[in-house]
GROMACS .gro file of N, CA and C in nm:
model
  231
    1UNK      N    1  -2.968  -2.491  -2.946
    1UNK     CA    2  -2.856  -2.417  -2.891
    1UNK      C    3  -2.741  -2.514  -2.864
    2UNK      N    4  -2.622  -2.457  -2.887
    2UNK     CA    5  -2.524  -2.563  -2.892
    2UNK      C    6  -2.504  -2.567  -2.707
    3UNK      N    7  -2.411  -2.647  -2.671
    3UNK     CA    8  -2.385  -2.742  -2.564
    3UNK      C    9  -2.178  -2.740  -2.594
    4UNK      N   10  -2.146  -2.688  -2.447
    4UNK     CA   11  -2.000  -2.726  -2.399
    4UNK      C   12  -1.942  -2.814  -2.294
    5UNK      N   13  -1.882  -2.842  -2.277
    5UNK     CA   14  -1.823  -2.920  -2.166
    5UNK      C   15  -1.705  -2.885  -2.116
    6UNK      N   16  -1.669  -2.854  -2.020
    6UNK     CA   17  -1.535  -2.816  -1.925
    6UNK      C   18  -1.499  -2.908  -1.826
    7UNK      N   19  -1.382  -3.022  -1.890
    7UNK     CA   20  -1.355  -3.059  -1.732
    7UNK      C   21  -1.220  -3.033  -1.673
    8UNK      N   22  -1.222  -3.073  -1.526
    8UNK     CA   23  -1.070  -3.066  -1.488
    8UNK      C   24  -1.098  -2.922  -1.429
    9UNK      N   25  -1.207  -2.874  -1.363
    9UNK     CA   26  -1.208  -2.749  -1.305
    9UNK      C   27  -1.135  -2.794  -1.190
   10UNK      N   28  -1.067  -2.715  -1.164
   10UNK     CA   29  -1.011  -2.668  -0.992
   10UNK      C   30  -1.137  -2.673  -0.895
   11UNK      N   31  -1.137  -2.698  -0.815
   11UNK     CA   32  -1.201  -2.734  -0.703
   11UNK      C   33  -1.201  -2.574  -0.605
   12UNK      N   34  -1.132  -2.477  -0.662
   12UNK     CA   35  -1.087  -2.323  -0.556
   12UNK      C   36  -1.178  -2.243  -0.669
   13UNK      N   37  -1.173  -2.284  -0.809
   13UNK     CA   38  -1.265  -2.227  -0.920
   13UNK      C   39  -1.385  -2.230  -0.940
   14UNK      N   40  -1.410  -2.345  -0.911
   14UNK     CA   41  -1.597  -2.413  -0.897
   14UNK      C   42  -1.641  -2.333  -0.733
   15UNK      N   43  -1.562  -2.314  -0.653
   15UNK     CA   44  -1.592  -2.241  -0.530
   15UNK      C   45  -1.596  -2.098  -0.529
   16UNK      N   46  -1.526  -2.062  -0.642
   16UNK     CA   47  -1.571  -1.925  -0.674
   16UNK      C   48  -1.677  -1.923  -0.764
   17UNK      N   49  -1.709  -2.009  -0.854
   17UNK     CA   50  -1.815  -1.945  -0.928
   17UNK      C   51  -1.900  -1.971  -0.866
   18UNK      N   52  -1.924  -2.061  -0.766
   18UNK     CA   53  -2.046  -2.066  -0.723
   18UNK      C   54  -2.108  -1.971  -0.636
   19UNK      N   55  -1.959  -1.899  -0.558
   19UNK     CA   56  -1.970  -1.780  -0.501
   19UNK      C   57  -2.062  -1.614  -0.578
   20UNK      N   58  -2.029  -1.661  -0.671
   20UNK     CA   59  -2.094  -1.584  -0.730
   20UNK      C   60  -2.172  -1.576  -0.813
   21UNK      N   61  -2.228  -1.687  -0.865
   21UNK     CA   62  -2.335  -1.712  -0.872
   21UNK      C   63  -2.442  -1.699  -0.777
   22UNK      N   64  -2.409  -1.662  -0.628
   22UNK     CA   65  -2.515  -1.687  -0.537
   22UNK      C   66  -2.545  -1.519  -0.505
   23UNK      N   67  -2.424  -1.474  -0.574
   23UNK     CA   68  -2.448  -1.324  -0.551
   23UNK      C   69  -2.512  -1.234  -0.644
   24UNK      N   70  -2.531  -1.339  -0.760
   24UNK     CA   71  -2.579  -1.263  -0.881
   24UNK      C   72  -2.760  -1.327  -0.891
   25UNK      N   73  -2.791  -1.471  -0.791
   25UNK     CA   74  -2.907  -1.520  -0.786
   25UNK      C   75  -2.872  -1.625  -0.907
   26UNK      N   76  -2.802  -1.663  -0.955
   26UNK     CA   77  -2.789  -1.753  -1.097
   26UNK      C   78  -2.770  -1.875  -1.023
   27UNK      N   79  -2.798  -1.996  -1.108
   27UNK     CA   80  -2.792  -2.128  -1.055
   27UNK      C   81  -2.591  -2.137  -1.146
   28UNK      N   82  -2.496  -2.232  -1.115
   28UNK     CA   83  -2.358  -2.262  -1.162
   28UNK      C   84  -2.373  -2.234  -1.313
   29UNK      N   85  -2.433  -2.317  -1.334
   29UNK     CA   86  -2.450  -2.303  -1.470
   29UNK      C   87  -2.492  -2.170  -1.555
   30UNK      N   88  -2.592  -2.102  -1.535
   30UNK     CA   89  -2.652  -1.969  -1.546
   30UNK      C   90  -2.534  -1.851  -1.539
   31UNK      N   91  -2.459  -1.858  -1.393
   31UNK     CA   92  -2.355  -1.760  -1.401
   31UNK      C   93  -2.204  -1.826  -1.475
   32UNK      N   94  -2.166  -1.924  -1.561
   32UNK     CA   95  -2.060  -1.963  -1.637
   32UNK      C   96  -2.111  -1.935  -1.779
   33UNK      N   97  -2.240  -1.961  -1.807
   33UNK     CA   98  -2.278  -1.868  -1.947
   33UNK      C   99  -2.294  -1.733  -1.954
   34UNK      N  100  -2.309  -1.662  -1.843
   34UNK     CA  101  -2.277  -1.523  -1.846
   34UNK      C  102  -2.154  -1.487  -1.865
   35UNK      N  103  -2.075  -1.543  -1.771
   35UNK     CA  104  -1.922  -1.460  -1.803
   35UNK      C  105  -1.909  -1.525  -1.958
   36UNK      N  106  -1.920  -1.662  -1.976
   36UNK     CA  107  -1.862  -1.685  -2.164
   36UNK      C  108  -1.930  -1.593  -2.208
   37UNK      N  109  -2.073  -1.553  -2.193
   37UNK     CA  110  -2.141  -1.487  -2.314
   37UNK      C  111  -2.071  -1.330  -2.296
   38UNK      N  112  -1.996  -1.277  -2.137
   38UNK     CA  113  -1.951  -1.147  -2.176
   38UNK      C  114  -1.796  -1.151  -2.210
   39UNK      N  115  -1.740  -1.240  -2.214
   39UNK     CA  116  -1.652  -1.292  -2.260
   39UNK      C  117  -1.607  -1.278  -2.394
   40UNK      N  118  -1.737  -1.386  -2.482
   40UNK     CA  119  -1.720  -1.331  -2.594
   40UNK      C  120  -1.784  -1.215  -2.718
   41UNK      N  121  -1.819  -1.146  -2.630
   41UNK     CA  122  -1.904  -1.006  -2.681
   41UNK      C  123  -1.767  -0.915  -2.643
   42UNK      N  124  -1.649  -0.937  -2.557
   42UNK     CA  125  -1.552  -0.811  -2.535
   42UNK      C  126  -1.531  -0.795  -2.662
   43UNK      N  127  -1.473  -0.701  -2.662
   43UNK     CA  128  -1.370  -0.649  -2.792
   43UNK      C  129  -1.234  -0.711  -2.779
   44UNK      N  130  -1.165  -0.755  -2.914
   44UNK     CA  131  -1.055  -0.838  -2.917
   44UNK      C  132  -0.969  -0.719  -2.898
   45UNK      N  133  -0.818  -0.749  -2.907
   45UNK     CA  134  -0.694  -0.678  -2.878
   45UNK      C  135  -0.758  -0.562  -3.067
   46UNK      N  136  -0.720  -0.652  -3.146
   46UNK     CA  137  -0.700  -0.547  -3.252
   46UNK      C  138  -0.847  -0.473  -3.288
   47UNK      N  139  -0.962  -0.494  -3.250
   47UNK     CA  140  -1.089  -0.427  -3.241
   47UNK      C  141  -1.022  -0.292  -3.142
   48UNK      N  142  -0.978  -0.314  -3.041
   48UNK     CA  143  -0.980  -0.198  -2.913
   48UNK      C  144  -0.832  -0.140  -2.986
   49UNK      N  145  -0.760  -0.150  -3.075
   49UNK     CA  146  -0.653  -0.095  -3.097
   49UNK      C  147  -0.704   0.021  -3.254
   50UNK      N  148  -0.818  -0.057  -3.291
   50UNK     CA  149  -0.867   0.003  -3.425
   50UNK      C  150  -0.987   0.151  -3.363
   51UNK      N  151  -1.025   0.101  -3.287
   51UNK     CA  152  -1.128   0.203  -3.168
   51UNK      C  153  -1.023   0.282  -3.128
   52UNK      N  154  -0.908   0.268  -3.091
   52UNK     CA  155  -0.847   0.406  -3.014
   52UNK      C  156  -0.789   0.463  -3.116
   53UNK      N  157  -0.739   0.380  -3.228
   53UNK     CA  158  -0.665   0.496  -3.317
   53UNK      C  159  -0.788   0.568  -3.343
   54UNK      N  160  -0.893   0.508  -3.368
   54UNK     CA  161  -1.024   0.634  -3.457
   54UNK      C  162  -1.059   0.739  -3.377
   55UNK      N  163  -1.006   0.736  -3.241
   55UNK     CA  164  -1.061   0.820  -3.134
   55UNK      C  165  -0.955   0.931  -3.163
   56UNK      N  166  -0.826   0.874  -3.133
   56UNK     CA  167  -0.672   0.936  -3.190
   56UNK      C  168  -0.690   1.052  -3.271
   57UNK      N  169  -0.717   0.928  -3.406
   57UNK     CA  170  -0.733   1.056  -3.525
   57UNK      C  171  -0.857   1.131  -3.549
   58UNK      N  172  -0.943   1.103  -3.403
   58UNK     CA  173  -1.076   1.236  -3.405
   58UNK      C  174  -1.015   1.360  -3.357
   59UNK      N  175  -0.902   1.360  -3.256
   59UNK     CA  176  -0.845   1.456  -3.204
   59UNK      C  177  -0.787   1.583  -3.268
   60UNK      N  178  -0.714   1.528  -3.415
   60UNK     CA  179  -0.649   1.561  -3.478
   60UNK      C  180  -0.489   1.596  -3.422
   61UNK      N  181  -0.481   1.730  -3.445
   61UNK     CA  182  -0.321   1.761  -3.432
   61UNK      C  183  -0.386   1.881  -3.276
   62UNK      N  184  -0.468   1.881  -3.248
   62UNK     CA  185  -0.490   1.971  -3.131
   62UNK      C  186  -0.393   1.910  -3.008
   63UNK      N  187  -0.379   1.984  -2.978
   63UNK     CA  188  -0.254   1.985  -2.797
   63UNK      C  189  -0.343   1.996  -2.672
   64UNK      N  190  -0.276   1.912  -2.647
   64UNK     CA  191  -0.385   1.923  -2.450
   64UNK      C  192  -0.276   1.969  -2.336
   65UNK      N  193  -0.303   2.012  -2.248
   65UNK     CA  194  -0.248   2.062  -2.167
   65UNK      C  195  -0.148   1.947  -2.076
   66UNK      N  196  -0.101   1.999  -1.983
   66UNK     CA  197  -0.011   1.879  -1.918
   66UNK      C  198  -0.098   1.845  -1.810
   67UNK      N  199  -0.138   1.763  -1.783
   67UNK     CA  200  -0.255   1.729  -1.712
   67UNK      C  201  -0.173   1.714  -1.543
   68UNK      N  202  -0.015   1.640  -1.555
   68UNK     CA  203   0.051   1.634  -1.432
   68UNK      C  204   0.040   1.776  -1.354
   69UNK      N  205   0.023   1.894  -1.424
   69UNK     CA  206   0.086   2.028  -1.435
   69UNK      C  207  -0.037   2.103  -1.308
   70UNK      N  208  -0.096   2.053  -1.387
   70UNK     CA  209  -0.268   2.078  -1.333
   70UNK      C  210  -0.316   2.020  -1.197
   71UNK      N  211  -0.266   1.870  -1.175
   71UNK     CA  212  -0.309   1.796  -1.061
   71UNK      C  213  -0.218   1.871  -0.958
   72UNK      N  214  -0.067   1.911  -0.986
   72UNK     CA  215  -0.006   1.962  -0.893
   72UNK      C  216  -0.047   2.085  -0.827
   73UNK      N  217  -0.109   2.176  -0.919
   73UNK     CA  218  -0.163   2.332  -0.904
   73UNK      C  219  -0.237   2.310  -0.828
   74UNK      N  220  -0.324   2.198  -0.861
   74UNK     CA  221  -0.454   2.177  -0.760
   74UNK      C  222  -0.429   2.130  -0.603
   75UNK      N  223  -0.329   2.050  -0.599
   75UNK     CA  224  -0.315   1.991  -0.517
   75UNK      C  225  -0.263   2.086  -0.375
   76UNK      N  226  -0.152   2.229  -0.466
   76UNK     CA  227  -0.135   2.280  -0.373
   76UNK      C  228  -0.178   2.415  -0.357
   77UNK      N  229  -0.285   2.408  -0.349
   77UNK     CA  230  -0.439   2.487  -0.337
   77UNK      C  231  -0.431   2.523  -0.158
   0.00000   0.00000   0.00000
């Protein structure tokens, strides 16, 4: 398995991860390969832009209601 190195952490940064590392039970190390590893599993900008158009054009040409229209009706219930 490959191996990274980070230096030049902030001293307010290493105090947060360790913060939470203690909240997740992970030793420093354990919780900084989690966030990289969910890090790089997100979806990039043009992945999440290719996902919403396909959602888009599942919709088709159908019309949705005014949704502002609705919260107001409700609101003054």
């Amino acid at each position: 398995m490959a191996q990274i190195l980070v230096r030049d952490i902030e001293p307010e940064t290493i105090k947060r991860l360790k913060d939470r590392a203690k909240q997740h039970k992970r030793s420093l190390q354990g919780e900084a390969k989690s966030i990289l590893e969910e890090a790089a599993q997100s979806a990039t900008w043009g992945e999440a832009m290719k996902r919403a158009k396909k959602i888009r054009e599942s919709f088709g040409d159908k019309k949705f209601s005014d949704s502002v229209k609705l919260i107001r009706e409700d609101r003054d219930r």
